[in-house]
Short mmCIF file of C-alpha atoms (C1' of nucleotides) in Angstrom, two decimals:
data_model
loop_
_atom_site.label_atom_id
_atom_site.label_comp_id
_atom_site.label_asym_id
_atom_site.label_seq_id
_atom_site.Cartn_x
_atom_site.Cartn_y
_atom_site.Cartn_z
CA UNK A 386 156.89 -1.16 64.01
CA UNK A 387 157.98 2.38 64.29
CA UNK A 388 155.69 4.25 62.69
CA UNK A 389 152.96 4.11 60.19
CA UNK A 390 153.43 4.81 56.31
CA UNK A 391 150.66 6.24 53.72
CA UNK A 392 149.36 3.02 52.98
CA UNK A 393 149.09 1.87 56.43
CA UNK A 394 146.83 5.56 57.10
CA UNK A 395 145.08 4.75 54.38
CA UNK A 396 144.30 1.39 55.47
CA UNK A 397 143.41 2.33 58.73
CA UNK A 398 141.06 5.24 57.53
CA UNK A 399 138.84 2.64 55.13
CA UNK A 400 138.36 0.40 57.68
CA UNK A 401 137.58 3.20 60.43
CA UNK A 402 134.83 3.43 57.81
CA UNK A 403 133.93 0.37 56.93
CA UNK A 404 135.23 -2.81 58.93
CA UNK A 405 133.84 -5.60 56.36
CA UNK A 406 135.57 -4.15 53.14
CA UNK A 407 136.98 -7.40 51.87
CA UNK A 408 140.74 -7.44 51.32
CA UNK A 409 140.38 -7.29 47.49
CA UNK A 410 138.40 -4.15 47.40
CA UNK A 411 140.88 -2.69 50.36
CA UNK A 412 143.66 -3.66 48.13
CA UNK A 413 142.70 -2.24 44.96
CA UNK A 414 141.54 1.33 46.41
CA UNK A 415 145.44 1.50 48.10
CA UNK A 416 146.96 0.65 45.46
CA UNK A 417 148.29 -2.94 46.40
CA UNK A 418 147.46 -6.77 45.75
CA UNK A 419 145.95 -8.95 48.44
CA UNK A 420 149.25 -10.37 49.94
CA UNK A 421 150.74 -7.67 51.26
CA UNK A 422 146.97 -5.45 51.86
CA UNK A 423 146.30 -8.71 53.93
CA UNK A 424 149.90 -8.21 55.52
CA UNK A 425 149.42 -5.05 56.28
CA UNK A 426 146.26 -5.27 58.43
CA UNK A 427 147.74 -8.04 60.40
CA UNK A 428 150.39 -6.32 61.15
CA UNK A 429 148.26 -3.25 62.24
CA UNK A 430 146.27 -5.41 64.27
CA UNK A 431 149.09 -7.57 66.20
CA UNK A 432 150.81 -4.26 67.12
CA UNK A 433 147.60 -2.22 68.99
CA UNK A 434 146.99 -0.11 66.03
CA UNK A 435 143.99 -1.68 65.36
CA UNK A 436 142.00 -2.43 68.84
CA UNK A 437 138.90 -3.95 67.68
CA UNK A 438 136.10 -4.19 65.15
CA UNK A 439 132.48 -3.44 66.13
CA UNK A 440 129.18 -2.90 64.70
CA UNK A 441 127.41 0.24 65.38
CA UNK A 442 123.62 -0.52 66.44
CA UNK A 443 120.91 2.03 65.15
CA UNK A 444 120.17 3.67 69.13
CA UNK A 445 117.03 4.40 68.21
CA UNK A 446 115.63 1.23 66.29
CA UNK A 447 116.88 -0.69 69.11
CA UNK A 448 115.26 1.35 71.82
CA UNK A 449 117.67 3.71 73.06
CA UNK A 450 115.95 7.05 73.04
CA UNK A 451 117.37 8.90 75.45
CA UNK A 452 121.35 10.57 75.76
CA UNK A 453 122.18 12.68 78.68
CA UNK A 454 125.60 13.87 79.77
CA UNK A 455 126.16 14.21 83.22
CA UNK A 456 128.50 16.49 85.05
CA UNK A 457 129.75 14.58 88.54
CA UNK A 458 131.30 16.41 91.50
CA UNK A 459 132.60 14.25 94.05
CA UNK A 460 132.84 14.58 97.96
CA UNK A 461 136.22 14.15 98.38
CA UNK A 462 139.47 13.45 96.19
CA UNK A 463 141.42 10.77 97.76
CA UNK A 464 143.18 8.14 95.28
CA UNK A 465 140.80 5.08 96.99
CA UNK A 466 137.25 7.32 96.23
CA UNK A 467 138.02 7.98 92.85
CA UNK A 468 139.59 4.43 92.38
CA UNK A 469 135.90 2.76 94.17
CA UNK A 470 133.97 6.02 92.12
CA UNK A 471 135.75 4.28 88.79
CA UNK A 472 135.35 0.93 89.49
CA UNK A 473 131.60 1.55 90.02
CA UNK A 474 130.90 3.34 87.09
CA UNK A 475 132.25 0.60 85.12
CA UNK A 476 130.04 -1.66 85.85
CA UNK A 477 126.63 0.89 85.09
CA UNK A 478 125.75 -0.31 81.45
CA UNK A 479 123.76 3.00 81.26
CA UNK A 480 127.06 4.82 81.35
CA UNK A 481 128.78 4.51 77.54
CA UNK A 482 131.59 6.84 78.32
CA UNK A 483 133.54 8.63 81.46
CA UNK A 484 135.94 10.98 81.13
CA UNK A 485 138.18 12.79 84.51
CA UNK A 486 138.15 15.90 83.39
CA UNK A 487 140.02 19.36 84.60
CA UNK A 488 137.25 21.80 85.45
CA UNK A 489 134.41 23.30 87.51
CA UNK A 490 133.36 19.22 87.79
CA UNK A 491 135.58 16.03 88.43
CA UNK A 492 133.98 13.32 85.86
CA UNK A 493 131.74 13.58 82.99
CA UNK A 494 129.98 10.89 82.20
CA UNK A 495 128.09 9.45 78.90
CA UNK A 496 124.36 8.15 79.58
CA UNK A 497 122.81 5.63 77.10
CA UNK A 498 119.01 4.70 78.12
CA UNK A 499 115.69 3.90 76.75
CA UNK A 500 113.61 6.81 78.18
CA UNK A 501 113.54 8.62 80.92
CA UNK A 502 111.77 6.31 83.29
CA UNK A 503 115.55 4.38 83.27
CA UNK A 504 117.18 7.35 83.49
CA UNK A 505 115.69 8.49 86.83
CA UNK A 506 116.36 4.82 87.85
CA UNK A 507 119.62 5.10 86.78
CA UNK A 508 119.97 8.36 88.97
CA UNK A 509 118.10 7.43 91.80
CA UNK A 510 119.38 4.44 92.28
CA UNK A 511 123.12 3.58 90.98
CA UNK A 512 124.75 6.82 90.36
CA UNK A 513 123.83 8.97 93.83
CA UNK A 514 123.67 5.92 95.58
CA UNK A 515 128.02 6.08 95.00
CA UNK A 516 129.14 7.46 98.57
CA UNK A 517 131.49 9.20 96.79
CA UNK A 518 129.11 11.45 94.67
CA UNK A 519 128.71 14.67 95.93
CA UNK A 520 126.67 16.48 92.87
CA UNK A 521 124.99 15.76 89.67
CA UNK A 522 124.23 17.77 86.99
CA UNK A 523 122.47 16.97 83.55
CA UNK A 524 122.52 17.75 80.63
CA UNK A 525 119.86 16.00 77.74
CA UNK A 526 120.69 15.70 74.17
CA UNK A 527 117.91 17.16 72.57
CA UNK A 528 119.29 15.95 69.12
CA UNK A 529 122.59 14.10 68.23
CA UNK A 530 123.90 16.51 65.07
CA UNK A 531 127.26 14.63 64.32
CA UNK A 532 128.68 11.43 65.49
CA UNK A 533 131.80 9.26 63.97
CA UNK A 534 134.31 7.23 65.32
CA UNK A 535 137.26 8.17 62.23
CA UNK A 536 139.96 9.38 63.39
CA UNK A 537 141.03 11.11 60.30
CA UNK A 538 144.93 10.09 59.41
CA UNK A 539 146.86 12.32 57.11
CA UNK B 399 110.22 -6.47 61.26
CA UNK B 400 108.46 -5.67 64.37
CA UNK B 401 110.48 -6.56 67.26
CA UNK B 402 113.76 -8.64 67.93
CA UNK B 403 113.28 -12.05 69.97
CA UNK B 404 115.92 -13.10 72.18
CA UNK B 405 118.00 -14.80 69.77
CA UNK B 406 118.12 -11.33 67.68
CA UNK B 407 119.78 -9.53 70.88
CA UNK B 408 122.03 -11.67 71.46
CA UNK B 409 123.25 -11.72 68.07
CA UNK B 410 123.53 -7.95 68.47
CA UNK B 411 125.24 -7.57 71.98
CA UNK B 412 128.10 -10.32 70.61
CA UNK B 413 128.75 -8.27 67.30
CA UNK B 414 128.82 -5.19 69.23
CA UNK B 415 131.48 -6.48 71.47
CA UNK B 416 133.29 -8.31 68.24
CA UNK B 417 131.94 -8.04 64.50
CA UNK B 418 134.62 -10.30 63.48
CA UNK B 419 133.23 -13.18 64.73
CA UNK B 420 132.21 -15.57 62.35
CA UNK B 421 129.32 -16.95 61.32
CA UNK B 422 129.53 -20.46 62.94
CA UNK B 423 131.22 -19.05 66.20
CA UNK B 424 128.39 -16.74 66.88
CA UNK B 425 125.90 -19.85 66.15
CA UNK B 426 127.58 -21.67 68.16
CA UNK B 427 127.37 -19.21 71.41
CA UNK B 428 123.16 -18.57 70.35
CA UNK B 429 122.59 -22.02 70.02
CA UNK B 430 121.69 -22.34 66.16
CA UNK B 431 123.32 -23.41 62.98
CA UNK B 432 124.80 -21.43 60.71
CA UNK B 433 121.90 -20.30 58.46
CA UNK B 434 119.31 -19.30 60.26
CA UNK B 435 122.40 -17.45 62.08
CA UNK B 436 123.53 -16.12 58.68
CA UNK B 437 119.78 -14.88 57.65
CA UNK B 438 118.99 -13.25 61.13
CA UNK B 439 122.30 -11.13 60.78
CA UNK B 440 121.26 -9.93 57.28
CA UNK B 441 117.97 -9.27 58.17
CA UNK B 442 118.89 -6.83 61.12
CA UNK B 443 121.38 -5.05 58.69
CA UNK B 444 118.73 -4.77 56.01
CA UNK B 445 116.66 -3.42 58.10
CA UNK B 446 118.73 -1.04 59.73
CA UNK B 447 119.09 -2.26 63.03
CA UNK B 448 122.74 -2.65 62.32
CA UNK B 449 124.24 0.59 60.85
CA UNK B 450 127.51 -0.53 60.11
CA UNK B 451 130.80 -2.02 61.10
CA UNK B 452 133.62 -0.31 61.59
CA UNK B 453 137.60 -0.51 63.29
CA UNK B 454 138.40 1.00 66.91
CA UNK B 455 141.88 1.98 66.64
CA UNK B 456 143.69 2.88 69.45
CA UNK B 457 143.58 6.68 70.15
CA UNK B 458 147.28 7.33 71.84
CA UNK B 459 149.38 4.90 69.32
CA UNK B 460 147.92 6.61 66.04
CA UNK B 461 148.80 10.01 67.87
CA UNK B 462 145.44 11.30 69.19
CA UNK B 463 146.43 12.80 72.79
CA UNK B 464 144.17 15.14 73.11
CA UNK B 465 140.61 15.27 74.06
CA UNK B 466 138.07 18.31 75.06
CA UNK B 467 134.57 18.81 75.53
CA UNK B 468 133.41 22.18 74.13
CA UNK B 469 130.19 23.96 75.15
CA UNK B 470 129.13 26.35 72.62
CA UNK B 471 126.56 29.11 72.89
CA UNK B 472 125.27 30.53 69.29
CA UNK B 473 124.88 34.38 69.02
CA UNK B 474 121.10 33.96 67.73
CA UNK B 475 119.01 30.97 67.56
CA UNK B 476 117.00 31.38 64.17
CA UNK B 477 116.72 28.21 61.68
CA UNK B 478 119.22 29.48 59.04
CA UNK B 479 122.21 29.78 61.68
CA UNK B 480 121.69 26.37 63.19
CA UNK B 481 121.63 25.07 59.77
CA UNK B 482 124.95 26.60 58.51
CA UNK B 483 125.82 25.96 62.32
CA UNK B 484 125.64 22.31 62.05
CA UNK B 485 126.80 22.26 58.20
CA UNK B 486 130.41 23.72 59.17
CA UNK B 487 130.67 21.75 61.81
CA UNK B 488 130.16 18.22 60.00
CA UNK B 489 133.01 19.29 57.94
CA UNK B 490 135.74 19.94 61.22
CA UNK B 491 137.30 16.37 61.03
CA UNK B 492 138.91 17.26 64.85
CA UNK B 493 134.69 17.33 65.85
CA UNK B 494 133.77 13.38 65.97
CA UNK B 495 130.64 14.51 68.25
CA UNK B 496 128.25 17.04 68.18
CA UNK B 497 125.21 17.34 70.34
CA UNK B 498 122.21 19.95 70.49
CA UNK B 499 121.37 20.27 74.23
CA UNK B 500 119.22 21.64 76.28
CA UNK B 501 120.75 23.74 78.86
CA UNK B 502 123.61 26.84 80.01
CA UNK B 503 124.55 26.36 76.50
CA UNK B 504 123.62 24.99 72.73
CA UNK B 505 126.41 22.37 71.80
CA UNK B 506 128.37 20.34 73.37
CA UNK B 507 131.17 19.36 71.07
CA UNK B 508 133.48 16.18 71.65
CA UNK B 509 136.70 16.97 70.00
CA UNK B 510 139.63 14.31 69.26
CA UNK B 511 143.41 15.96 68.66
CA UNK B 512 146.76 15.11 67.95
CA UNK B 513 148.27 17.77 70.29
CA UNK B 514 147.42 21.14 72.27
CA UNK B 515 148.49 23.18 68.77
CA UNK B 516 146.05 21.54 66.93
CA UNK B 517 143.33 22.36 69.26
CA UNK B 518 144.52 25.75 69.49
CA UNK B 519 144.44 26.06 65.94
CA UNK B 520 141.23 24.33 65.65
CA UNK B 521 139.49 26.58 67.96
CA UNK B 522 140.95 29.82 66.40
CA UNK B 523 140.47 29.06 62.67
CA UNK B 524 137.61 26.82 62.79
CA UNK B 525 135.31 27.37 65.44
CA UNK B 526 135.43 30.53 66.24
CA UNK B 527 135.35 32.12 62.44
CA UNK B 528 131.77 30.50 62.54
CA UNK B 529 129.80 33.84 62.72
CA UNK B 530 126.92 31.90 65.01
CA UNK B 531 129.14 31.25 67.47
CA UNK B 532 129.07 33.65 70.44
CA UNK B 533 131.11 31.82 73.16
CA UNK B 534 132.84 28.65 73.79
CA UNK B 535 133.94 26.75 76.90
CA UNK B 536 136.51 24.19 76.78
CA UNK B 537 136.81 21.12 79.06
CA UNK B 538 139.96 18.79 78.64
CA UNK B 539 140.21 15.06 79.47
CA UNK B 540 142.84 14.19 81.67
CA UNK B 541 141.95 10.61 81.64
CA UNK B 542 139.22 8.56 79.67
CA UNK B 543 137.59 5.91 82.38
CA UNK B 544 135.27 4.00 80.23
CA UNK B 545 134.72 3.89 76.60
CA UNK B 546 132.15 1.56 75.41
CA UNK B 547 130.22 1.55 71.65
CA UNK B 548 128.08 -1.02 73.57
CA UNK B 549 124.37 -0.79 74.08
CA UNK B 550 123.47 -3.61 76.07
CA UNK B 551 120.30 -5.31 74.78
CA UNK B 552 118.28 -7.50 77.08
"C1'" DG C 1302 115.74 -25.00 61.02
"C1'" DT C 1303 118.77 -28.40 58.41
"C1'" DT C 1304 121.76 -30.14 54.89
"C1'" DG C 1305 124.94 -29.53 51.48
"C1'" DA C 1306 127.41 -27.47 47.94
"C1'" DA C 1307 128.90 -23.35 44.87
"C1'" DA C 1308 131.09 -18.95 45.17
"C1'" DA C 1309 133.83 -15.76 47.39
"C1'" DT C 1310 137.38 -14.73 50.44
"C1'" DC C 1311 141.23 -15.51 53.33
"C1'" DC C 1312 145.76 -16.94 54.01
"C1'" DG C 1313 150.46 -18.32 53.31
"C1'" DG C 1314 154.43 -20.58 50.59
"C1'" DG C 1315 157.56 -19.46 47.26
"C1'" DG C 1316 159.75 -16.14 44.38
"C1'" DG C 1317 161.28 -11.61 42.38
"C1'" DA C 1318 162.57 -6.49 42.37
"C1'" DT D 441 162.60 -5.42 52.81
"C1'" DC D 442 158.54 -4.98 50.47
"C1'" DC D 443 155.66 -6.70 47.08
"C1'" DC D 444 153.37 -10.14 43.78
"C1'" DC D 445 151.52 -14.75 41.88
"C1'" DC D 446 149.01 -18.48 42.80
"C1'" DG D 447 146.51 -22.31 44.98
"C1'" DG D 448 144.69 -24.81 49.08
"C1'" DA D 449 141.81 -23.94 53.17
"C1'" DT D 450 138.13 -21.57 55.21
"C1'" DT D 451 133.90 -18.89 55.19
"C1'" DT D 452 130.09 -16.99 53.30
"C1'" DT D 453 126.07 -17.48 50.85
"C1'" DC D 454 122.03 -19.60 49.21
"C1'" DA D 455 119.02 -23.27 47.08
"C1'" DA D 456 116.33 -27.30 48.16
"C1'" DC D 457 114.10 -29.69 51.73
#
DNA sequence: GTTGAAAATCCGGGGGA
DNA sequence: TCCCCCGGATTTTCAAC
């Protein structure tokens, strides 16, 4: 599979929208019958196109009140800190996202909590804890004005 | 609905990780049948605690390469510009986050690109011809760590 | 929470442009 | 190759208990 016709972008934008379309109603808005809609998809998804299907949780319903990115300098920059600095992070539920970035910092990181109470337990106590972590800074989301996961093919 | 039992977080945390599940499979793992199963589900998307499901596609093989953080500073900071602010900015498909902070600056924006041209282009037709914005700081990904939709419920 | 059964959907064989 | 028709298998959905 060498690369990805209308259809498939079209296929792949509905269901970056909704995930539980049925194939019928998938089908119809491309253009297609069911066969080769349902084709399609498979396809998408045994080749990587497609990595998974989720459902996105209301944060604050569920508890999660609090979103704070934070800005991480580290000590030093040898390949076994940042690989133990990586490997850590992973395993911090708290932290939702991590990026390497090229800057005045090394990482920035994406912090999921409940209030602040974690947070400062999630500082305290898992992120400066990291031997590798020479500075933190934060940054609080006062309020969240956009936020999608499309990626919008044309 | 006043507050989700144990059963009703589990159900969550497994259709966060895979929404595709079905029915008796995720019975199975919380230890119930299928129907009580089935009505749980549709009572936490009735009631909003699950806001919908959607595809992760894979960023690199649909031709996303490039990601950036971008911390924008308004000129002025009166209710009208925020407004029109935030308006144009829900409209800028390459913007799939935008956050209101508190902090050195106002926004921090999470942009998602095909290549370096389109975020050149992006940041000299569409975000800087806002007339609120005064100043914008770009941070590029090198390498994303950890990406997780996952709010872990316990 | 359980059983059971109707309705909807998925899935794939076979065939045609 | 890509698409369509069609029917059996699977799942979802819901009523009755």
């Amino acid at each position: 599979m060498t690369h990805l016709d209308d259809l498939d972008k079209k296929i792949l934008n509905l269901l970056q929208q909704n995930s539980k379309a049925n194939i019928k109603e998938i089908a119809l808005k491309i253009g297609l019958t069911q066969t080769p809609t349902y084709e399609r998809i498979k396809r998408l998804e045994k080749n990587g196109y497609i990595e998974k299907y989720v459902a996105i949780l209301n944060k604050e319903k569920i508890g999660f009140h609090v979103e704070v990115f934070c800005q991480v300098t580290l000590l030093v920059h040898s390949k076994d800190l940042i690989t133990k600095f990586e490997l850590a992070i992973h395993k911090i539920d708290e932290v939702v996202e991590c990026f390497h970035v090229a800057g005045n910092y090394d990482y920035l990181l994406k912090i999921i909590v409940k209030d602040m109470n974690t947070y400062q337990n999630f500082l305290k106590n898992k992120l400066s804890v990291l031997d590798s972590v020479a500075n933190v800074q934060s940054t609080f989301v006062m309020t969240s004005t956009k936020k999608t996961s499309i990626l919008k093919l044309t």
